C-alpha cells in the first residue's frame, strides 16, 4: 500500500535500522532478492545515511557499502 510508505527520511531510516530482521530480505526492481546481513552504522556526516552495510545476493555474493535513503525515488 503506497499510503503506508514512510514520508520522511527519518522514518525511513528507522525502518532501515531494522532491515536485517526482514525474513525475506528486499526485492530489487529487476526481481533480485537481497538479504540484509547488517544495515550499517548511522552516519552523522553529510553523504550516505548509513555506512559499512553488508548485504548478500541470492547466490551468496556479499556486498558491502554505504546506504543512501530517500522516501521518493526522484530524490
mmCIF file with all atom_site columns, C-alpha atoms in Angstrom:
data_model
loop_
_atom_site.group_PDB
_atom_site.id
_atom_site.type_symbol
_atom_site.label_atom_id
_atom_site.label_alt_id
_atom_site.label_comp_id
_atom_site.label_asym_id
_atom_site.label_entity_id
_atom_site.label_seq_id
_atom_site.pdbx_PDB_ins_code
_atom_site.Cartn_x
_atom_site.Cartn_y
_atom_site.Cartn_z
_atom_site.occupancy
_atom_site.B_iso_or_equiv
_atom_site.pdbx_formal_charge
_atom_site.auth_seq_id
_atom_site.auth_comp_id
_atom_site.auth_asym_id
_atom_site.auth_atom_id
_atom_site.pdbx_PDB_model_num
ATOM 1  C CA . UNK A 1 1  ? 0.000  0.000   0.000   1.00 0.00 ? 1  UNK A CA 1
ATOM 2  C CA . UNK A 1 2  ? 1.657  3.206   -1.187  1.00 0.00 ? 2  UNK A CA 1
ATOM 3  C CA . UNK A 1 3  ? -0.001 5.233   1.598   1.00 0.00 ? 3  UNK A CA 1
ATOM 4  C CA . UNK A 1 4  ? 1.845  3.144   4.205   1.00 0.00 ? 4  UNK A CA 1
ATOM 5  C CA . UNK A 1 5  ? 5.288  4.142   2.911   1.00 0.00 ? 5  UNK A CA 1
ATOM 6  C CA . UNK A 1 6  ? 7.452  6.380   5.109   1.00 0.00 ? 6  UNK A CA 1
ATOM 7  C CA . UNK A 1 7  ? 7.100  10.046  4.214   1.00 0.00 ? 7  UNK A CA 1
ATOM 8  C CA . UNK A 1 8  ? 10.327 11.326  5.785   1.00 0.00 ? 8  UNK A CA 1
ATOM 9  C CA . UNK A 1 9  ? 13.955 10.297  5.577   1.00 0.00 ? 9  UNK A CA 1
ATOM 10 C CA . UNK A 1 10 ? 13.991 9.998   9.363   1.00 0.00 ? 10 UNK A CA 1
ATOM 11 C CA . UNK A 1 11 ? 11.145 7.434   9.424   1.00 0.00 ? 11 UNK A CA 1
ATOM 12 C CA . UNK A 1 12 ? 12.725 5.546   6.533   1.00 0.00 ? 12 UNK A CA 1
ATOM 13 C CA . UNK A 1 13 ? 15.989 5.439   8.498   1.00 0.00 ? 13 UNK A CA 1
ATOM 14 C CA . UNK A 1 14 ? 14.176 3.982   11.494  1.00 0.00 ? 14 UNK A CA 1
ATOM 15 C CA . UNK A 1 15 ? 12.883 1.182   9.269   1.00 0.00 ? 15 UNK A CA 1
ATOM 16 C CA . UNK A 1 16 ? 16.294 0.601   7.657   1.00 0.00 ? 16 UNK A CA 1
ATOM 17 C CA . UNK A 1 17 ? 17.930 0.157   11.093  1.00 0.00 ? 17 UNK A CA 1
ATOM 18 C CA . UNK A 1 18 ? 15.732 -2.951  11.487  1.00 0.00 ? 18 UNK A CA 1
ATOM 19 C CA . UNK A 1 19 ? 16.073 -4.188  7.890   1.00 0.00 ? 19 UNK A CA 1
ATOM 20 C CA . UNK A 1 20 ? 18.250 -7.147  8.913   1.00 0.00 ? 20 UNK A CA 1
ATOM 21 C CA . UNK A 1 21 ? 15.149 -8.600  10.612  1.00 0.00 ? 21 UNK A CA 1
ATOM 22 C CA . UNK A 1 22 ? 13.236 -8.910  7.326   1.00 0.00 ? 22 UNK A CA 1
ATOM 23 C CA . UNK A 1 23 ? 12.819 -12.652 6.838   1.00 0.00 ? 23 UNK A CA 1
ATOM 24 C CA . UNK A 1 24 ? 12.516 -12.351 3.049   1.00 0.00 ? 24 UNK A CA 1
ATOM 25 C CA . UNK A 1 25 ? 15.028 -9.543  2.615   1.00 0.00 ? 25 UNK A CA 1
ATOM 26 C CA . UNK A 1 26 ? 14.429 -6.954  -0.084  1.00 0.00 ? 26 UNK A CA 1
ATOM 27 C CA . UNK A 1 27 ? 13.308 -7.338  -3.668  1.00 0.00 ? 27 UNK A CA 1
ATOM 28 C CA . UNK A 1 28 ? 15.020 -5.147  -6.270  1.00 0.00 ? 28 UNK A CA 1
ATOM 29 C CA . UNK A 1 29 ? 13.155 -3.547  -9.177  1.00 0.00 ? 29 UNK A CA 1
ATOM 30 C CA . UNK A 1 30 ? 14.576 -6.189  -11.517 1.00 0.00 ? 30 UNK A CA 1
ATOM 31 C CA . UNK A 1 31 ? 13.407 -9.086  -9.318  1.00 0.00 ? 31 UNK A CA 1
ATOM 32 C CA . UNK A 1 32 ? 16.610 -9.985  -7.459  1.00 0.00 ? 32 UNK A CA 1
ATOM 33 C CA . UNK A 1 33 ? 16.375 -10.708 -3.742  1.00 0.00 ? 33 UNK A CA 1
ATOM 34 C CA . UNK A 1 34 ? 18.864 -9.168  -1.294  1.00 0.00 ? 34 UNK A CA 1
ATOM 35 C CA . UNK A 1 35 ? 19.287 -10.184 2.327   1.00 0.00 ? 35 UNK A CA 1
ATOM 36 C CA . UNK A 1 36 ? 20.434 -7.501  4.749   1.00 0.00 ? 36 UNK A CA 1
ATOM 37 C CA . UNK A 1 37 ? 23.108 -9.000  7.000   1.00 0.00 ? 37 UNK A CA 1
ATOM 38 C CA . UNK A 1 38 ? 23.971 -5.703  8.677   1.00 0.00 ? 38 UNK A CA 1
ATOM 39 C CA . UNK A 1 39 ? 22.189 -2.405  7.888   1.00 0.00 ? 39 UNK A CA 1
ATOM 40 C CA . UNK A 1 40 ? 25.312 -0.351  8.647   1.00 0.00 ? 40 UNK A CA 1
ATOM 41 C CA . UNK A 1 41 ? 26.066 2.368   11.157  1.00 0.00 ? 41 UNK A CA 1
ATOM 42 C CA . UNK A 1 42 ? 24.110 5.623   11.039  1.00 0.00 ? 42 UNK A CA 1
ATOM 43 C CA . UNK A 1 43 ? 26.312 8.383   9.646   1.00 0.00 ? 43 UNK A CA 1
ATOM 44 C CA . UNK A 1 44 ? 26.469 11.764  11.321  1.00 0.00 ? 44 UNK A CA 1
ATOM 45 C CA . UNK A 1 45 ? 28.205 13.398  8.356   1.00 0.00 ? 45 UNK A CA 1
ATOM 46 C CA . UNK A 1 46 ? 26.884 14.715  5.055   1.00 0.00 ? 46 UNK A CA 1
ATOM 47 C CA . UNK A 1 47 ? 26.642 11.954  2.475   1.00 0.00 ? 47 UNK A CA 1
ATOM 48 C CA . UNK A 1 48 ? 25.302 8.444   2.972   1.00 0.00 ? 48 UNK A CA 1
ATOM 49 C CA . UNK A 1 49 ? 22.775 7.813   5.725   1.00 0.00 ? 49 UNK A CA 1
ATOM 50 C CA . UNK A 1 50 ? 24.395 4.519   6.791   1.00 0.00 ? 50 UNK A CA 1
ATOM 51 C CA . UNK A 1 51 ? 27.963 3.310   6.326   1.00 0.00 ? 51 UNK A CA 1
ATOM 52 C CA . UNK A 1 52 ? 29.525 -0.157  6.158   1.00 0.00 ? 52 UNK A CA 1
ATOM 53 C CA . UNK A 1 53 ? 26.283 -2.025  5.385   1.00 0.00 ? 53 UNK A CA 1
ATOM 54 C CA . UNK A 1 54 ? 26.514 -5.716  4.448   1.00 0.00 ? 54 UNK A CA 1
ATOM 55 C CA . UNK A 1 55 ? 24.042 -7.440  2.105   1.00 0.00 ? 55 UNK A CA 1
ATOM 56 C CA . UNK A 1 56 ? 24.063 -10.780 0.299   1.00 0.00 ? 56 UNK A CA 1
ATOM 57 C CA . UNK A 1 57 ? 22.566 -11.756 -3.043  1.00 0.00 ? 57 UNK A CA 1
ATOM 58 C CA . UNK A 1 58 ? 20.573 -14.913 -3.732  1.00 0.00 ? 58 UNK A CA 1
ATOM 59 C CA . UNK A 1 59 ? 23.744 -16.746 -4.741  1.00 0.00 ? 59 UNK A CA 1
ATOM 60 C CA . UNK A 1 60 ? 25.523 -15.692 -1.534  1.00 0.00 ? 60 UNK A CA 1
ATOM 61 C CA . UNK A 1 61 ? 27.650 -12.909 -3.012  1.00 0.00 ? 61 UNK A CA 1
ATOM 62 C CA . UNK A 1 62 ? 28.491 -10.424 -0.280  1.00 0.00 ? 62 UNK A CA 1
ATOM 63 C CA . UNK A 1 63 ? 28.023 -6.714  -0.979  1.00 0.00 ? 63 UNK A CA 1
ATOM 64 C CA . UNK A 1 64 ? 29.400 -4.062  1.368   1.00 0.00 ? 64 UNK A CA 1
ATOM 65 C CA . UNK A 1 65 ? 28.993 -0.328  1.156   1.00 0.00 ? 65 UNK A CA 1
ATOM 66 C CA . UNK A 1 66 ? 27.109 2.763   2.157   1.00 0.00 ? 66 UNK A CA 1
ATOM 67 C CA . UNK A 1 67 ? 23.352 3.311   2.063   1.00 0.00 ? 67 UNK A CA 1
ATOM 68 C CA . UNK A 1 68 ? 21.594 6.499   0.977   1.00 0.00 ? 68 UNK A CA 1
ATOM 69 C CA . UNK A 1 69 ? 17.875 6.664   1.778   1.00 0.00 ? 69 UNK A CA 1
ATOM 70 C CA . UNK A 1 70 ? 15.164 8.793   0.175   1.00 0.00 ? 70 UNK A CA 1
ATOM 71 C CA . UNK A 1 71 ? 11.390 8.346   0.588   1.00 0.00 ? 71 UNK A CA 1
ATOM 72 C CA . UNK A 1 72 ? 10.852 9.368   -3.055  1.00 0.00 ? 72 UNK A CA 1
ATOM 73 C CA . UNK A 1 73 ? 12.779 7.766   -5.907  1.00 0.00 ? 73 UNK A CA 1
ATOM 74 C CA . UNK A 1 74 ? 13.481 11.066  -7.746  1.00 0.00 ? 74 UNK A CA 1
ATOM 75 C CA . UNK A 1 75 ? 15.390 12.335  -4.711  1.00 0.00 ? 75 UNK A CA 1
#
